[in-house]
Coordinates of C-alpha atoms in Angstrom, one line a residue:
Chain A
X21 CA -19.6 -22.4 30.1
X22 CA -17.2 -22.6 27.1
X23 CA -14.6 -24.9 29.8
X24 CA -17.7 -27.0 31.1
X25 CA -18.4 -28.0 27.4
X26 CA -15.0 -28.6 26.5
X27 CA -14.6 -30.9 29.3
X28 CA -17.5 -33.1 28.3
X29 CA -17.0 -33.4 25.2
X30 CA -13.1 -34.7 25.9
X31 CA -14.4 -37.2 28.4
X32 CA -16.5 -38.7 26.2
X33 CA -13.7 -38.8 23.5
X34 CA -11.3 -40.4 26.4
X35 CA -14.1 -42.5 27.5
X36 CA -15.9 -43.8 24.3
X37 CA -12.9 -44.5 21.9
X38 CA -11.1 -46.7 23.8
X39 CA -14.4 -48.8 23.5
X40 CA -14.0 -49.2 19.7
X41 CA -13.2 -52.9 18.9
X42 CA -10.1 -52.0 17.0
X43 CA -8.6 -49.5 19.6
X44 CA -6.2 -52.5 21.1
X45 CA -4.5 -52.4 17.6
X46 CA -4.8 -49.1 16.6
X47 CA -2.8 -48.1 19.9
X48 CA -0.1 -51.0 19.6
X49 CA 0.2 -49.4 15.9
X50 CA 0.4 -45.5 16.5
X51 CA 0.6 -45.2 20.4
X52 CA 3.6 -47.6 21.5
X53 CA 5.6 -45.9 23.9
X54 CA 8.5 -47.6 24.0
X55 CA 8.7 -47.0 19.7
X56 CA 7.9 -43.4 20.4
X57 CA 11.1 -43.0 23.1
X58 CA 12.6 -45.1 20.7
X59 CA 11.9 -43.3 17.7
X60 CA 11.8 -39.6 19.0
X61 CA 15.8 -39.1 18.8
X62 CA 16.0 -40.0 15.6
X63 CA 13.4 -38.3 13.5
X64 CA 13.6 -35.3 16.0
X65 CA 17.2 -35.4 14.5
X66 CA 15.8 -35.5 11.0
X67 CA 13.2 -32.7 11.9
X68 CA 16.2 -30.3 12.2
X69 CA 16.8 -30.5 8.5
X70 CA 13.2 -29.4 7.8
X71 CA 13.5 -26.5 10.1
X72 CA 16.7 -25.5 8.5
X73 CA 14.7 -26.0 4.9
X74 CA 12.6 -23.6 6.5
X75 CA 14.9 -21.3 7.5
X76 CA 16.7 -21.2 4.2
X77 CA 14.0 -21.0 2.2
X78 CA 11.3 -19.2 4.0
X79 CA 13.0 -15.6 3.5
X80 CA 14.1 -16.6 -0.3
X81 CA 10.4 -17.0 -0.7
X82 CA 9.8 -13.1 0.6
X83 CA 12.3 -11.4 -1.6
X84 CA 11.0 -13.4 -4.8
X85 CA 7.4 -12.7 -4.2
X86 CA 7.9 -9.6 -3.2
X87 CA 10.0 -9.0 -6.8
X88 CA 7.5 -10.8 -8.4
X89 CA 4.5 -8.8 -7.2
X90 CA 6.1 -5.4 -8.1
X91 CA 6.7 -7.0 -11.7
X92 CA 2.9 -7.4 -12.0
X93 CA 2.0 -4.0 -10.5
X94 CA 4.1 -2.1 -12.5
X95 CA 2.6 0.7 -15.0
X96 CA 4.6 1.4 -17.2
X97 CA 4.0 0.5 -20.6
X98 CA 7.8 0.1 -21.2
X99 CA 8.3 -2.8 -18.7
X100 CA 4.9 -4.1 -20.0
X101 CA 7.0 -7.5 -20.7
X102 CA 8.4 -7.8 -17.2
X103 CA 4.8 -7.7 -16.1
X104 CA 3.3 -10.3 -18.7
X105 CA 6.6 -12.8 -17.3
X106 CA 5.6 -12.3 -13.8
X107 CA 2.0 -12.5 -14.5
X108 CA 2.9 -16.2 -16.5
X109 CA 4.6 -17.1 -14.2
X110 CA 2.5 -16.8 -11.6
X111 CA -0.2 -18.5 -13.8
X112 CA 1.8 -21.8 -14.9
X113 CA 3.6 -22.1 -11.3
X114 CA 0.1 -22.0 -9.3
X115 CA -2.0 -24.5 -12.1
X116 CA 0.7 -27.5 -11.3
X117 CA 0.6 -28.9 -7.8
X118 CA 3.7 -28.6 -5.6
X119 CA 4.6 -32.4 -5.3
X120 CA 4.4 -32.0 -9.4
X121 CA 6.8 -29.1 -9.2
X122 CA 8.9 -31.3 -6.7
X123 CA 9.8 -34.2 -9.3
X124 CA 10.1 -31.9 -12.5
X125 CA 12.8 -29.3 -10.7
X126 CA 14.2 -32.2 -8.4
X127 CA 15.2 -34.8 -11.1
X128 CA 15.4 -32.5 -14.1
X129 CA 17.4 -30.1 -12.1
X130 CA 19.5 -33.1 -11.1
X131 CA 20.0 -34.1 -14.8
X132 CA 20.5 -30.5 -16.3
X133 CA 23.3 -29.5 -13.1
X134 CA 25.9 -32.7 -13.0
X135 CA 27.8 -30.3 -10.8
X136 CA 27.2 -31.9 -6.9
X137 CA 30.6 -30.5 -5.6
X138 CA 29.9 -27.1 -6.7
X139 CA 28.6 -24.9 -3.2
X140 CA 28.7 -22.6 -0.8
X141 CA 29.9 -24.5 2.7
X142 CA 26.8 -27.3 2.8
X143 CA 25.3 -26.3 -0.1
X144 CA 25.8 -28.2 -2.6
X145 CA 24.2 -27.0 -5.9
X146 CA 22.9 -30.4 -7.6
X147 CA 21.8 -32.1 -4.9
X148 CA 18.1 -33.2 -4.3
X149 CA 18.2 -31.3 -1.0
X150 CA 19.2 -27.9 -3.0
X151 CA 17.5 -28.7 -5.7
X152 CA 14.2 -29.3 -3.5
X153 CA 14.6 -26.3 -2.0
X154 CA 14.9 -24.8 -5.0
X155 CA 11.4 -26.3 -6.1
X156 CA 10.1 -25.0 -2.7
X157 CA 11.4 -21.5 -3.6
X158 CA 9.6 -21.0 -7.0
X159 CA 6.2 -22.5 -5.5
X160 CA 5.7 -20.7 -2.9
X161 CA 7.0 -17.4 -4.2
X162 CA 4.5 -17.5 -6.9
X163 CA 1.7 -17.7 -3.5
X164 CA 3.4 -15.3 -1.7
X165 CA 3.8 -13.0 -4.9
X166 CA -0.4 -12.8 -5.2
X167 CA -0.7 -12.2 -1.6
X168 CA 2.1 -9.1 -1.7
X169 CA -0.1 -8.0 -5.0
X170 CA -3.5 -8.2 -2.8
X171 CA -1.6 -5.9 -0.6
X172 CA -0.4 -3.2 -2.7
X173 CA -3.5 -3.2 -4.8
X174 CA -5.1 -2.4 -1.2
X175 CA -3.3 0.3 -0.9
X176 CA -5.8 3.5 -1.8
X177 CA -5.1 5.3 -5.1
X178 CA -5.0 8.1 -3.0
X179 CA -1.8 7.2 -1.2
X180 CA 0.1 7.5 -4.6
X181 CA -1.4 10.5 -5.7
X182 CA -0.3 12.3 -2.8
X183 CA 3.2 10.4 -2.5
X184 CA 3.7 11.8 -6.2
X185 CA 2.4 15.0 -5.9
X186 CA 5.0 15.7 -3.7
X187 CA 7.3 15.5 -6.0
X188 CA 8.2 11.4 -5.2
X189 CA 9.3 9.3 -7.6
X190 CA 7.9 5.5 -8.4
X191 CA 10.2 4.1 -6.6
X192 CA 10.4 5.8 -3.3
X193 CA 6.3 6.2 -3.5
X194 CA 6.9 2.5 -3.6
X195 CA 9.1 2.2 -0.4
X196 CA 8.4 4.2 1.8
X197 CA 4.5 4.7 1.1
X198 CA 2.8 2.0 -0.8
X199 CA 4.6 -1.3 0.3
X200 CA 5.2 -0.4 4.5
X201 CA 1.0 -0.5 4.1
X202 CA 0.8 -3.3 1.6
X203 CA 3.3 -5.4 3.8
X204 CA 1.3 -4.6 7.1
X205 CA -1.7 -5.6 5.7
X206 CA -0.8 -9.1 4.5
X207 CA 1.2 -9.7 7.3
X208 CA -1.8 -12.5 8.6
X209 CA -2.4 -14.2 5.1
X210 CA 1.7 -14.4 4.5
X211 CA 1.8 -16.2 8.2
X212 CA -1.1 -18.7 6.7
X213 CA 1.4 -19.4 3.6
X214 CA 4.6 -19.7 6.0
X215 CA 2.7 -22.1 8.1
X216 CA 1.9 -24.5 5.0
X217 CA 5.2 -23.9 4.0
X218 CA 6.8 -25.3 7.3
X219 CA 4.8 -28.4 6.6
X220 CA 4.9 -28.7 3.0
X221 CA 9.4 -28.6 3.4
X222 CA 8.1 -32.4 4.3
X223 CA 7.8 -32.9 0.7
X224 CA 11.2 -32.5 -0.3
X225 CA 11.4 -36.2 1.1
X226 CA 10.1 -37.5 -2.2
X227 CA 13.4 -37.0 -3.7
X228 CA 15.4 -38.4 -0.7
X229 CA 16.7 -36.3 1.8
X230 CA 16.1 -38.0 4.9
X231 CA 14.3 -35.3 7.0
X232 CA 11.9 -36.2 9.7
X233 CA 9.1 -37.9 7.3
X234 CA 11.5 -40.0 5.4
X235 CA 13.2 -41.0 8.7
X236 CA 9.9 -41.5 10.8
X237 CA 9.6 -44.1 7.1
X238 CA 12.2 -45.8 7.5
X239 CA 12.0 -46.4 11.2
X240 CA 8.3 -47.7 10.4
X241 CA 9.7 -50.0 7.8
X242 CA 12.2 -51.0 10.6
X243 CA 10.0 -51.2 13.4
X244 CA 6.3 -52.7 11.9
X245 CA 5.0 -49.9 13.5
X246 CA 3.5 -46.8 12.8
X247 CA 4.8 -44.3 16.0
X248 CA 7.2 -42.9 14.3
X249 CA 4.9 -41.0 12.1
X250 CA 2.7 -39.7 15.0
X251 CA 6.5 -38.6 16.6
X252 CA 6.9 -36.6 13.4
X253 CA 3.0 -35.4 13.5
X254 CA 3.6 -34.2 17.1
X255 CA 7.1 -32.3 16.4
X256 CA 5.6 -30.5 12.8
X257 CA 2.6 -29.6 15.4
X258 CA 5.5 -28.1 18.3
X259 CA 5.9 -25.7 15.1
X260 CA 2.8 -25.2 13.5
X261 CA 0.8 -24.5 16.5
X262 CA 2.6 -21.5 17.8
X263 CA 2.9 -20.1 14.1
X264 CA -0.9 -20.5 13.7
X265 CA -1.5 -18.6 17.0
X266 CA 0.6 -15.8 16.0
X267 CA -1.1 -15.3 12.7
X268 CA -4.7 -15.5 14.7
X269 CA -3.2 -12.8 17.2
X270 CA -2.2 -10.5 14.0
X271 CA -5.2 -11.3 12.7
X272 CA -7.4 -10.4 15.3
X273 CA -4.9 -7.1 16.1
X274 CA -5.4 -6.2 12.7
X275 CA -9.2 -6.5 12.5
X276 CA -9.6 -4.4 15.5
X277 CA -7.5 -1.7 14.2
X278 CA -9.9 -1.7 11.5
X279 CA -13.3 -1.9 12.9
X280 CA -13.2 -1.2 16.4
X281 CA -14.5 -3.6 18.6
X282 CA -15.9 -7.6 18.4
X283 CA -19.6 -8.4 17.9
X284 CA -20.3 -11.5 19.5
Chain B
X6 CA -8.8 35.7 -23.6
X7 CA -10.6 37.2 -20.7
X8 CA -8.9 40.1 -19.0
X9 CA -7.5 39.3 -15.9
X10 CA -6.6 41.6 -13.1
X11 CA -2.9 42.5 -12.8
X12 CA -2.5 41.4 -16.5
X13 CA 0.2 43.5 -15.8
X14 CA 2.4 41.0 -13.6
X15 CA 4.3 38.1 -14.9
X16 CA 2.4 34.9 -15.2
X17 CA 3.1 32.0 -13.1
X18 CA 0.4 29.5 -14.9
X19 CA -1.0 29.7 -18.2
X20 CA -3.1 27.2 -19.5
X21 CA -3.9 27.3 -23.0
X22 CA -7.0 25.2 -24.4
X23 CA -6.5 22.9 -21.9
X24 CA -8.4 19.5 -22.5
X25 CA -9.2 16.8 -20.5
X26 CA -11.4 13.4 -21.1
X27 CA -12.5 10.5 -19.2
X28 CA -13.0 7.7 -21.8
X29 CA -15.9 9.4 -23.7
X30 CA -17.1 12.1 -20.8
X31 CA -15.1 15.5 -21.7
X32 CA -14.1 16.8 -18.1
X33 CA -12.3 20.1 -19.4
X34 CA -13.7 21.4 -22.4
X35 CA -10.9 24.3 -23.3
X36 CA -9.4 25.9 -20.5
X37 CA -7.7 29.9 -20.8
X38 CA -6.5 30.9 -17.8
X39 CA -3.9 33.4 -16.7
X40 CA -2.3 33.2 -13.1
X41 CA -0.3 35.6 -12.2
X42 CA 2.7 35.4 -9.6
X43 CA 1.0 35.7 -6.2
X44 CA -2.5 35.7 -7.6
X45 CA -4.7 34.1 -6.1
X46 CA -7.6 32.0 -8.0
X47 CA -10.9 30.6 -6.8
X48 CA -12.7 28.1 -8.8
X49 CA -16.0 27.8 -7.9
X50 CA -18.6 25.7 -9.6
X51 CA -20.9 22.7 -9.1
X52 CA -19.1 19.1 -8.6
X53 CA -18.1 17.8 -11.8
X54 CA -17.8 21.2 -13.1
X55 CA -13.7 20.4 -13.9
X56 CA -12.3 22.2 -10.8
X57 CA -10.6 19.2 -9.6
X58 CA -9.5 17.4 -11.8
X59 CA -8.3 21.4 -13.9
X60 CA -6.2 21.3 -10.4
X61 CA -4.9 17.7 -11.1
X62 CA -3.7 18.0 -14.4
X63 CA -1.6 21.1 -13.5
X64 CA 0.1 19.0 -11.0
X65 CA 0.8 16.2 -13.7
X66 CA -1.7 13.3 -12.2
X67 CA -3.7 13.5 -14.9
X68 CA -2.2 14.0 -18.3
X69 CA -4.1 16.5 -20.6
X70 CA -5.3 15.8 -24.0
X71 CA -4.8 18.8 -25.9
X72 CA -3.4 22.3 -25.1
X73 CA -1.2 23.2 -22.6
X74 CA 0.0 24.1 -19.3
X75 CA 3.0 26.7 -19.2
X76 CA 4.7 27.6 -15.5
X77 CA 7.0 30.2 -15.8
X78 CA 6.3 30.1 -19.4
X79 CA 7.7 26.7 -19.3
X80 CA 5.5 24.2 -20.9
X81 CA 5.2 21.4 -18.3
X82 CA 2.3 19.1 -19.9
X83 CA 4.6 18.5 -23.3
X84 CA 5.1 14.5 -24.0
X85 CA 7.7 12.8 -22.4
X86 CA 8.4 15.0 -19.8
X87 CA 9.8 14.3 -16.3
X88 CA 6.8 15.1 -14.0
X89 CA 8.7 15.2 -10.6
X90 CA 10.8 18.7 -10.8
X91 CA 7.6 20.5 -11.7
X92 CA 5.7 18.3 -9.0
X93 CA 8.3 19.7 -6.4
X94 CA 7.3 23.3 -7.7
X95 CA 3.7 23.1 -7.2
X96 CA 2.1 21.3 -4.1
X97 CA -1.5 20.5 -3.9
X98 CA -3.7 19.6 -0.8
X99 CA -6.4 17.2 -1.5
X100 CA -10.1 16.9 -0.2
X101 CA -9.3 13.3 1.6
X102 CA -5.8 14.8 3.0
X103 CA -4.0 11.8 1.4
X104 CA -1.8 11.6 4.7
X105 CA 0.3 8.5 5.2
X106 CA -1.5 6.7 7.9
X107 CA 1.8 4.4 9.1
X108 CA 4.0 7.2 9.5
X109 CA 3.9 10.1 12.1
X110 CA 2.9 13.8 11.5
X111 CA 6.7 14.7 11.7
X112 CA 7.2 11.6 9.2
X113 CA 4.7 12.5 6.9
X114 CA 6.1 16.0 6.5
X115 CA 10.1 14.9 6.5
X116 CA 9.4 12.3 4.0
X117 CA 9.5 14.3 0.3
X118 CA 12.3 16.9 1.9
X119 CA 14.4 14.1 2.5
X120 CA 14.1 11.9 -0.4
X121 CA 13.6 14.2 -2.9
X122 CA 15.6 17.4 -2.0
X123 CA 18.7 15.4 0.0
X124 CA 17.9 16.9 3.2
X125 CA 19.4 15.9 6.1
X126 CA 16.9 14.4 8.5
X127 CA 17.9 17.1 11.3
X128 CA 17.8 19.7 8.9
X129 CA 14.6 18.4 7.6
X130 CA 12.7 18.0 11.1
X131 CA 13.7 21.4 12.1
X132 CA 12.2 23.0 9.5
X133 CA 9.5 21.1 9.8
X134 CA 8.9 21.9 13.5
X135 CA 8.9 25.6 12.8
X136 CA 6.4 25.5 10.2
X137 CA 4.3 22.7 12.4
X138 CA 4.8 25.1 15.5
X139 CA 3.6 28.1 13.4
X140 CA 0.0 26.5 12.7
X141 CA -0.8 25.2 16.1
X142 CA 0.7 21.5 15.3
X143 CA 3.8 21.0 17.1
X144 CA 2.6 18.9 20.3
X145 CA 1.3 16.8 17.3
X146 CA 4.6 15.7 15.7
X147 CA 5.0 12.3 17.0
X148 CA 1.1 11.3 16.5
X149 CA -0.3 9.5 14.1
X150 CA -2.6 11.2 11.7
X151 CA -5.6 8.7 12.9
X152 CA -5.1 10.1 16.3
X153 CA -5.9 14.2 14.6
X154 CA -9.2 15.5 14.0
X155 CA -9.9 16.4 10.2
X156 CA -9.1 19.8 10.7
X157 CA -5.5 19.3 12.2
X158 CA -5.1 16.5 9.6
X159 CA -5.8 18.9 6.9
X160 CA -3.2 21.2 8.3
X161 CA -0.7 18.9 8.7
X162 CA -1.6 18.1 4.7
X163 CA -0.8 21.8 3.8
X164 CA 2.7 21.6 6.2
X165 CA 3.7 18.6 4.1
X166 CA 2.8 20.4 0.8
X167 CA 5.2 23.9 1.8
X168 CA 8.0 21.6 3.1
X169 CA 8.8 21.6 -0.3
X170 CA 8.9 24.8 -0.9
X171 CA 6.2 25.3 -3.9
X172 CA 5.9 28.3 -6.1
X173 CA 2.5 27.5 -6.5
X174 CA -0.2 25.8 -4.3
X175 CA -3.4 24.2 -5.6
X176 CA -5.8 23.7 -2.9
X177 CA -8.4 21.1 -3.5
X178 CA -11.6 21.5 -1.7
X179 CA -9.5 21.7 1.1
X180 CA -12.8 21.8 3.9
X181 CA -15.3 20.1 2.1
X182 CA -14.5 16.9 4.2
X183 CA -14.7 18.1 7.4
X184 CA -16.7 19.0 10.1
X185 CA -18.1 22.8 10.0
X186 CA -16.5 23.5 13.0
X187 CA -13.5 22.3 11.7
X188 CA -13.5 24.0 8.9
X189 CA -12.3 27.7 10.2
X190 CA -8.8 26.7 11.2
X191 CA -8.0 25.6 7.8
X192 CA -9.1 28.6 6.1
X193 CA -6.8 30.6 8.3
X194 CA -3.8 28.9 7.5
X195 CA -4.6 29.6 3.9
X196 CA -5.4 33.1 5.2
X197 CA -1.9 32.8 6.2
X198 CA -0.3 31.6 3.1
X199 CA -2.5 34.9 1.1
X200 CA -0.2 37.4 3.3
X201 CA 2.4 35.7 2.8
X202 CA 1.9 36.0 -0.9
X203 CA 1.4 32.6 -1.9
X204 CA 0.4 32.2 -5.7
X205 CA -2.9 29.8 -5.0
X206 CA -5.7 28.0 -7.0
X207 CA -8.5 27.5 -4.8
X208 CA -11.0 24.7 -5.6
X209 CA -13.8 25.5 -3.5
X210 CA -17.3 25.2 -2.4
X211 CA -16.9 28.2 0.7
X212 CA -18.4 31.4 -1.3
X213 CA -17.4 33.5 1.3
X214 CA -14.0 32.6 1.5
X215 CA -13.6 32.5 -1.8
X216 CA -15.1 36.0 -1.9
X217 CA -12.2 37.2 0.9
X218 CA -9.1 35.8 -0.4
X219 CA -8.9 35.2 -4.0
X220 CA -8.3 38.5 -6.4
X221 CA -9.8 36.3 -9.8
X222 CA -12.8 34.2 -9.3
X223 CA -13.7 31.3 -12.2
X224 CA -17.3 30.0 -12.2
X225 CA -16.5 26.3 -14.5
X226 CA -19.5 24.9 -16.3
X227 CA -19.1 21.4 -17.8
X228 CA -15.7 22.2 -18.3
X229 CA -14.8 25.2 -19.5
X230 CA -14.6 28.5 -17.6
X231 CA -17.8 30.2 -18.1
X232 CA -17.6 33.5 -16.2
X233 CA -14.3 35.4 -14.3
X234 CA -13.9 38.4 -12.9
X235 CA -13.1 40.1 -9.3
X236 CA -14.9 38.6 -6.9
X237 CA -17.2 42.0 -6.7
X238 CA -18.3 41.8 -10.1
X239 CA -18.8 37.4 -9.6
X240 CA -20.4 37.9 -6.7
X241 CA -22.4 41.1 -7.1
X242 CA -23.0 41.5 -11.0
X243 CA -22.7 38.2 -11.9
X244 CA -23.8 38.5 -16.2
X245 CA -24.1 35.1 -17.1
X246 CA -27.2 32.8 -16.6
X247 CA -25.5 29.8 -15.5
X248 CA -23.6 31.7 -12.7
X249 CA -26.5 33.3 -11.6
X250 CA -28.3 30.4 -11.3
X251 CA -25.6 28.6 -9.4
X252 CA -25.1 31.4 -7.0
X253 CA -29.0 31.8 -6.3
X254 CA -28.8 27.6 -5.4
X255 CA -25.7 28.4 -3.1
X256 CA -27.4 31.3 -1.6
X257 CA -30.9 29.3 -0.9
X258 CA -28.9 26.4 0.5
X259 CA -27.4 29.2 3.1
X260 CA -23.8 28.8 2.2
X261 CA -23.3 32.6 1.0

């Protein structure tokens, strides 16, 4: 049933769009093959620097929201402050949109550090690539930071209690008790922030790095034709697709760990 | 003070005008209580009475308001004081068994051993196995506690208490969440613990058991204790109204 409706409704696509009186140009514009073979090496080329964004960032973005979320869950009334920065910070960071945050760390950073030879092997501190990685970093740790929190607030009150009663201090109840369950629970809402972040590195382009949306650019400005963007559309997708699957998977494993079986 | 039996003995736990508030709802109303070492102590009483939360504050999760709490003469409740040495000293089993659901039986009961007392994970799992092999648990050490009925749950939860060793063990309405069935196989560890002259505070709703095992019995009322004695004279003579009207309830609803 569910393959026999599929099927229809994909031959009508394939069979009624091509009868739109602008698909001629629409398919000249996105669809050319020969631009696509043309374009692929290129911006594929360029799409390596995303993934290494990705890379780079992706696990700078765990540690900080993972710091970050502890800062607002602590109870002490000494460290009160820590928790009042983390809890601003996550406030101002997630009220300005990312592209925002892009241009203000981007170019200020790049006025405020005039040191572009200073770096660890390729990276260089200064540059807009760094420096948009940088802007990646505090974003998205601020996210990740309130999904971590949803996690260890999830944790049962109960779980401390008998963590402490035994004699455990914050820190360890923390460890070994409180975060292995807060991390497996958010597991499936951290893989929906990872999977916007592997698209959102794209955005770094705005302050010039030539990674594969810039490049897919300039090969359209080159080329008067748009297939270069639908080459870059297909590889982020090679990526996206599989992440988003996983996180479904997790997901779904999770639920059913939870409440038994599926209703239909 | 009320006489308690063996005043004679040296006191493990004193409380002294022990208070205890929830916002405006007073939850202990002036607790004096003597227990002396390997007494053991049943608090019986209606839910809400105090029992728990009398059992809570004498392991530090709940910080009293006024009085005191001495162990070994030792006041433990004064301000500013580092809750985890006397936490190590008196274990407490909860109602909801409080187990760590991601870690094994065997992980649950290593845990505190090894991070708080420094011992070695061999050392720690081998003492652990004895004690888990001694209550009927040992072909359990690699499941996960969702994979144990309540019962062997709540014995697992009493393992990972004495792997620290405790002077002291508070026992919170240890059965009231499971099955009756269930319910005997817990008692006779505790049974267990008596002979081996465990000093214990027993929150409970079992009459009968409390009747068996402790030697001082505490009916609470709103928070302060309002009759004690030997079980005999609690159960039997009981001289004040509100304990005999809580013991007539528990006898029409069949649990005595």
């Amino acid at each position: 049933m569910a393959v026999a409706s599929t099927a229809v409704l994909v031959g009508l696509i394939i069979w009624q769009v091509p009868q739109l009186s602008g698909w001629k140009r629409v398919r000249k514009a996105f669809f050319d093959g020969d631009t696509f073979s043309l374009a692929f090496k290129p911006v594929a080329k360029a799409f390596w620097l995303d993934v290494r964004i990705f890379l780079v960032c992706a696990p700078l973005i765990v540690v900080f929201g993972m710091l970050i979320a502890l800062s607002r869950s602590v109870r002490s009334p000494l460290l009160f402050p820590l928790r009042l920065a983390a809890t601003l910070y996550v406030d101002i960071v997630r009220g300005v949109p990312i592209i925002l945050w892009l241009y203000l760390i981007g170019f200020g950073g790049a006025g405020l550090l005039n040191v572009r030879e200073v770096g660890f092997g390729p990276i260089k501190i200064g540059t807009y690539l760094f420096l948009g990685g940088v802007a990646l970093v505090v974003t998205y740790s601020a996210y990740v930071a309130e999904v971590f929190r949803a996690g260890i607030e999830g944790v049962h009150e109960s779980q401390r209690s008998g963590a402490r009663s035994l004699g455990l201090s914050t820190w360890h109840t923390n460890r070994h008790v409180v975060l292995p369950q807060a991390v497996r629970r958010v597991i499936p809402p951290l893989m929906n922030d990872f999977i916007s972040l592997q698209k959102d590195v794209a955005l770094v382009s705005v302050l010039g790095p030539i990674e594969a949306l810039r490049r897919a650019d300039v090969l359209q400005d080159k080329l008067f034709n748009f297939t270069p963007f639908v080459v870059a559309a297909v590889l982020f997708l090679c990526v996206s697709i599989p992440l988003t699957r996983t996180a479904d998977y997790l997901l779904a494993k999770e639920r059913r760990t939870m409440s038994g079986t599926a209703v239909r | 003070m009320n006489d308690t039996p063996m005043n004679d003995k040296p006191m493990k736990l004193q409380y002294q005008g022990v208070h205890k508030a929830f916002g405006p709802k007073s939850v202990l109303d002036g607790i004096d209580l003597n227990v002396a070492v390997g007494g053991a102590i049943a608090l019986i009483g209606a839910s809400g009475s105090g029992k728990s939360t009398l059992l809570r504050c004498t392991n530090l999760l709940e910080p009293i308001d006024d009085g005191a709490i001495l162990l070994d003469g030792d006041d433990i409740t004064e301000p500013g004081r580092d809750a985890d040495p006397v936490r190590r000293r008196i274990g407490i089993v909860f109602q909801s068994f409080n187990l760590f659901p991601h870690k094994t039986v065997l992980g649950n009961v290593t845990l505190s051993p090894r991070k708080v007392l420094g011992r070695s994970k061999s050392d720690a799992t081998d003492s652990a196995m004895t004690m888990l092999t001694r209550f009927g648990l040992s072909d359990k050490a690699h499941d996960y506690p969702d994979r144990l009925s309540g019962g062997q749950q709540q014995r697992v939860a009493i393992v990972r208490a004495l792997q620290m060793d405790p002077e002291v063990m508070l026992l919170d309405e240890i059965t009231s969440a499971l099955d009756p069935e269930l319910v005997g196989e817990v008692l006779n560890v505790v049974r267990d613990l008596r002979t081996d002259g465990m000093t214990m505070i027993i929150a409970t709703h079992e009459m009968s058991f409390a009747r068996e095992i402790a030697d001082t019995v505490c009916f609470l009322k709103n928070g302060v204790i309002a009759e004690q004695g030997t079980p005999q004279q609690i159960f039997s003579a009981p001289t004040h109204r509100d304990t005999q009207e809580f013991l007539a309830r528990v006898i029409a609803s069949g649990r005595l």
